[in-house]
Amino acid sequence: SADTTDLETSIVSAKQYIEANITNAETFQDTVSFAEANLITEITQIYSVEPDTENPQTLAEYILLRRTFGQSITVSEDSAEDYGDILASSQQDDGSFGNIKATIYSLAALKSIGKEAGTYGDNTFDDIAAVNYLVANQSENGEIGNLETSADAAAVLWQYKDSEETNSALNKLISYLESFSDSDDTLELSLALMGLTDANYGQTTEAMQKIIDKLRVKITTEDFHRQRKELPRLTRQKRLSGLSKR
């Protein structure tokens, strides 16, 4: 189709850019461009195949990505069922969608398409049960799974913070993420900042500013260039997840 041709053309241009520039990327914008080029490739790969409906996380990513780019999520042209119905029906008895990461992604996907709690197929979707699953899996130090999933969970908990229990979990998570302001690792700083941005919507806290200042310094150092290969993956994760509230 014409859309496919346009995407293929974009990918070729992106790959040419990478080959010509990535070894000499000296600015943050160069690195962002490299990450975006990788994202274009991933988008095309996801568009080219049907989603794995047996894998909630993969299905959630598919839904979020297609919604982001205004694509339909119906199973087929002659069917009223959409992939959101299938995802909603895959919730397990413990409230999860298999594990912490899959639960975060699934909640984000279902919320993005307006799926309400209710019966789907032979199963019942309960968003509160999914949030409670995440809270129940929070460690004493505030971590939910690991740093990466903790950063993702911040946006979900923020949207359910009217609950006293969830708000308490969110505050614990914020304290955990803020502890990484003392880190010198670029990836840890970036993940913590992403989570804190979602958990402190509309505000820049002292811990966030500390992280921002550190990252600004790292952008100009050799350490940043050694670690920049992590940024395409990080950008992909955040863009695909659709977890940011903005």
Short mmCIF file of C-alpha atoms in Angstrom, two decimals:
data_model
loop_
_atom_site.label_atom_id
_atom_site.label_comp_id
_atom_site.label_asym_id
_atom_site.label_seq_id
_atom_site.Cartn_x
_atom_site.Cartn_y
_atom_site.Cartn_z
CA SER A 1 0.00 0.00 0.00
CA ALA A 2 1.03 3.64 -0.21
CA ASP A 3 1.36 3.84 3.58
CA THR A 4 3.66 0.83 3.61
CA THR A 5 5.77 2.33 0.84
CA ASP A 6 6.09 5.59 2.80
CA LEU A 7 7.21 3.70 5.89
CA GLU A 8 9.73 1.68 3.91
CA THR A 9 11.11 4.88 2.41
CA SER A 10 11.39 6.38 5.89
CA ILE A 11 13.24 3.32 7.15
CA VAL A 12 15.75 3.45 4.30
CA SER A 13 16.37 7.13 5.01
CA ALA A 14 16.70 6.43 8.72
CA LYS A 15 19.22 3.64 8.18
CA GLN A 16 21.25 5.83 5.87
CA TYR A 17 21.24 8.53 8.54
CA ILE A 18 22.40 6.06 11.17
CA GLU A 19 25.25 4.74 9.04
CA ALA A 20 26.42 8.23 8.21
CA ASN A 21 26.04 9.89 11.58
CA ILE A 22 25.77 7.64 14.60
CA THR A 23 29.49 7.01 14.99
CA ASN A 24 30.01 10.75 15.12
CA ALA A 25 26.93 11.69 17.14
CA GLU A 26 28.15 14.58 19.25
CA THR A 27 24.84 16.14 20.24
CA PHE A 28 21.78 15.03 22.13
CA GLN A 29 19.62 15.68 19.05
CA ASP A 30 21.73 13.26 17.01
CA THR A 31 21.10 10.58 19.61
CA VAL A 32 17.37 11.30 19.69
CA SER A 33 17.26 11.03 15.90
CA PHE A 34 18.96 7.64 16.14
CA ALA A 35 16.35 6.51 18.68
CA GLU A 36 13.50 7.73 16.48
CA ALA A 37 14.94 5.84 13.51
CA ASN A 38 14.87 2.66 15.56
CA LEU A 39 11.27 3.39 16.53
CA ILE A 40 10.23 3.68 12.88
CA THR A 41 11.64 0.22 12.24
CA GLU A 42 9.80 -1.23 15.22
CA ILE A 43 6.52 0.38 14.13
CA THR A 44 6.75 -1.23 10.72
CA GLN A 45 7.52 -4.62 12.24
CA ILE A 46 4.45 -4.41 14.46
CA TYR A 47 2.21 -3.26 11.62
CA SER A 48 3.36 -6.09 9.35
CA VAL A 49 2.08 -8.96 11.53
CA GLU A 50 -1.03 -9.80 13.50
CA PRO A 51 -0.58 -9.43 17.28
CA ASP A 52 -0.03 -12.41 19.53
CA THR A 53 -3.40 -12.50 21.30
CA GLU A 54 -2.07 -15.05 23.78
CA ASN A 55 0.50 -12.58 25.11
CA PRO A 56 -1.14 -9.68 27.00
CA GLN A 57 1.95 -7.47 27.01
CA THR A 58 2.52 -7.82 23.26
CA LEU A 59 -1.18 -7.26 22.59
CA ALA A 60 -1.20 -4.17 24.83
CA GLU A 61 1.81 -2.73 22.96
CA TYR A 62 0.04 -3.37 19.67
CA ILE A 63 -3.10 -1.58 20.84
CA LEU A 64 -1.20 1.41 22.22
CA LEU A 65 0.90 1.78 19.11
CA ARG A 66 -2.03 1.60 16.71
CA ARG A 67 -4.03 4.05 18.79
CA THR A 68 -1.09 6.45 18.87
CA PHE A 69 -1.01 6.51 15.09
CA GLY A 70 -4.78 6.55 14.62
CA GLN A 71 -5.07 2.97 13.39
CA SER A 72 -8.05 0.68 13.94
CA ILE A 73 -7.86 -2.03 16.59
CA THR A 74 -10.77 -4.09 15.29
CA VAL A 75 -9.99 -7.76 14.76
CA SER A 76 -11.35 -7.65 11.20
CA GLU A 77 -13.38 -5.34 8.99
CA ASP A 78 -16.52 -7.45 9.37
CA SER A 79 -16.21 -7.96 13.13
CA ALA A 80 -17.46 -5.79 15.99
CA GLU A 81 -14.85 -7.31 18.30
CA ASP A 82 -11.63 -5.39 18.86
CA TYR A 83 -8.30 -6.36 20.33
CA GLY A 84 -9.19 -4.49 23.51
CA ASP A 85 -11.98 -7.00 24.15
CA ILE A 86 -9.49 -9.84 23.81
CA LEU A 87 -7.00 -8.12 26.11
CA ALA A 88 -9.64 -7.38 28.73
CA SER A 89 -10.68 -11.03 28.73
CA SER A 90 -7.15 -12.17 29.55
CA GLN A 91 -7.02 -10.80 33.11
CA GLN A 92 -6.17 -13.49 35.64
CA ASP A 93 -7.82 -14.30 38.98
CA ASP A 94 -5.14 -12.43 40.94
CA GLY A 95 -5.92 -9.23 39.02
CA SER A 96 -2.78 -9.39 36.90
CA PHE A 97 -2.24 -9.96 33.22
CA GLY A 98 0.53 -12.46 33.91
CA ASN A 99 3.22 -10.33 35.53
CA ILE A 100 3.94 -6.79 36.68
CA LYS A 101 5.05 -5.38 33.34
CA ALA A 102 2.20 -6.97 31.39
CA THR A 103 -0.29 -5.64 33.94
CA ILE A 104 1.04 -2.08 33.62
CA TYR A 105 0.94 -2.18 29.83
CA SER A 106 -2.51 -3.79 29.76
CA LEU A 107 -3.99 -1.21 32.12
CA ALA A 108 -2.53 1.59 30.03
CA ALA A 109 -3.86 0.08 26.79
CA LEU A 110 -7.35 -0.61 28.10
CA LYS A 111 -7.61 2.84 29.68
CA SER A 112 -6.45 4.48 26.44
CA ILE A 113 -9.37 2.93 24.52
CA GLY A 114 -11.94 3.52 27.25
CA LYS A 115 -12.58 -0.09 28.25
CA GLU A 116 -14.66 -0.13 31.39
CA ALA A 117 -14.69 -2.83 34.05
CA GLY A 118 -17.10 -5.55 33.01
CA THR A 119 -17.51 -8.89 31.27
CA TYR A 120 -15.56 -9.63 28.12
CA GLY A 121 -16.00 -13.06 26.58
CA ASP A 122 -15.94 -15.58 29.38
CA ASN A 123 -13.96 -13.37 31.73
CA THR A 124 -14.36 -10.21 33.80
CA PHE A 125 -12.07 -7.18 33.58
CA ASP A 126 -11.58 -5.26 36.82
CA ASP A 127 -9.14 -2.36 36.59
CA ILE A 128 -9.10 -1.84 40.36
CA ALA A 129 -8.06 -5.47 40.87
CA ALA A 130 -5.17 -4.87 38.45
CA VAL A 131 -4.06 -1.77 40.38
CA ASN A 132 -4.33 -3.68 43.65
CA TYR A 133 -2.11 -6.40 42.17
CA LEU A 134 0.59 -3.80 41.49
CA VAL A 135 0.27 -2.34 44.99
CA ALA A 136 0.45 -5.81 46.53
CA ASN A 137 3.71 -6.43 44.68
CA GLN A 138 5.36 -3.25 45.92
CA SER A 139 8.44 -3.83 48.07
CA GLU A 140 9.03 -2.06 51.37
CA ASN A 141 11.46 0.31 49.66
CA GLY A 142 8.74 1.37 47.19
CA GLU A 143 10.02 -0.61 44.19
CA ILE A 144 7.48 -2.39 42.00
CA GLY A 145 9.31 -5.19 40.23
CA ASN A 146 12.47 -3.36 39.19
CA LEU A 147 13.48 0.18 38.31
CA GLU A 148 12.14 -0.03 34.77
CA THR A 149 8.70 -1.34 35.75
CA SER A 150 8.62 1.02 38.72
CA ALA A 151 9.09 3.96 36.37
CA ASP A 152 6.24 2.68 34.20
CA ALA A 153 3.98 2.02 37.20
CA ALA A 154 4.12 5.66 38.27
CA ALA A 155 1.72 6.80 35.54
CA VAL A 156 -0.78 4.06 36.38
CA LEU A 157 -0.76 4.72 40.12
CA TRP A 158 -1.09 8.45 39.51
CA GLN A 159 -4.34 7.90 37.64
CA TYR A 160 -5.79 5.93 40.57
CA LYS A 161 -4.38 8.08 43.38
CA ASP A 162 -7.83 9.02 44.69
CA SER A 163 -7.70 5.72 46.54
CA GLU A 164 -5.95 6.14 49.89
CA GLU A 165 -4.09 2.85 49.49
CA THR A 166 -2.96 3.65 45.95
CA ASN A 167 -1.91 7.17 46.92
CA SER A 168 0.20 5.74 49.74
CA ALA A 169 1.81 3.32 47.27
CA LEU A 170 2.47 6.20 44.88
CA ASN A 171 4.24 8.20 47.59
CA LYS A 172 6.41 5.18 48.45
CA LEU A 173 7.21 4.78 44.76
CA ILE A 174 8.18 8.46 44.49
CA SER A 175 10.60 8.06 47.41
CA TYR A 176 12.13 5.01 45.74
CA LEU A 177 12.59 6.83 42.42
CA GLU A 178 13.99 9.92 44.14
CA SER A 179 16.72 7.76 45.71
CA PHE A 180 18.24 7.41 42.23
CA SER A 181 19.02 11.12 42.16
CA ASP A 182 22.29 10.10 43.85
CA SER A 183 23.13 7.66 41.05
CA ASP A 184 25.78 8.35 38.42
CA ASP A 185 24.35 5.86 35.91
CA THR A 186 22.73 7.48 32.87
CA LEU A 187 20.09 4.81 32.40
CA GLU A 188 19.10 4.79 36.08
CA LEU A 189 18.84 8.58 36.10
CA SER A 190 16.74 8.57 32.92
CA LEU A 191 14.32 5.91 34.15
CA ALA A 192 13.92 7.58 37.52
CA LEU A 193 13.24 10.93 35.87
CA MET A 194 10.59 9.40 33.60
CA GLY A 195 8.82 7.85 36.56
CA LEU A 196 9.03 11.00 38.65
CA THR A 197 7.71 13.10 35.77
CA ASP A 198 4.58 10.95 35.67
CA ALA A 199 4.25 10.73 39.45
CA ASN A 200 4.60 14.52 39.94
CA TYR A 201 2.46 15.63 37.03
CA GLY A 202 2.96 19.32 36.31
CA GLN A 203 5.71 19.78 38.89
CA THR A 204 9.49 19.70 38.93
CA THR A 205 10.64 18.59 42.35
CA GLU A 206 14.05 19.12 43.91
CA ALA A 207 15.02 15.50 43.20
CA MET A 208 13.90 15.82 39.58
CA GLN A 209 15.94 18.98 39.10
CA LYS A 210 18.96 17.23 40.58
CA ILE A 211 18.60 14.42 38.04
CA ILE A 212 18.08 16.87 35.18
CA ASP A 213 21.24 18.75 36.12
CA LYS A 214 23.22 15.51 36.21
CA LEU A 215 21.93 14.42 32.81
CA ARG A 216 22.77 17.81 31.31
CA VAL A 217 26.37 17.35 32.41
CA LYS A 218 26.47 13.78 31.13
CA ILE A 219 25.29 14.84 27.68
CA THR A 220 28.59 16.61 27.20
CA THR A 221 30.77 13.82 28.54
CA GLU A 222 32.31 10.70 27.08
CA ASP A 223 30.26 8.63 29.54
CA PHE A 224 27.04 9.72 27.84
CA HIS A 225 28.28 8.62 24.42
CA ARG A 226 29.28 5.21 25.78
CA GLN A 227 25.80 4.72 27.19
CA ARG A 228 23.76 6.25 24.38
CA LYS A 229 23.04 2.82 22.90
CA GLU A 230 20.63 2.32 25.80
CA LEU A 231 18.56 5.35 24.82
CA PRO A 232 16.88 3.88 21.71
CA ARG A 233 15.54 1.01 23.84
CA LEU A 234 14.47 3.42 26.54
CA THR A 235 12.74 5.71 24.05
CA ARG A 236 11.00 2.72 22.44
CA GLN A 237 9.74 1.46 25.77
CA LYS A 238 8.24 4.78 26.79
CA ARG A 239 6.77 5.56 23.38
CA LEU A 240 5.27 2.10 22.92
CA SER A 241 3.90 1.93 26.41
CA GLY A 242 1.88 5.12 26.02
CA LEU A 243 2.09 5.45 29.77
CA SER A 244 2.76 9.16 29.93
CA LYS A 245 -0.35 11.12 30.84
CA ARG A 246 0.52 13.91 28.47
#
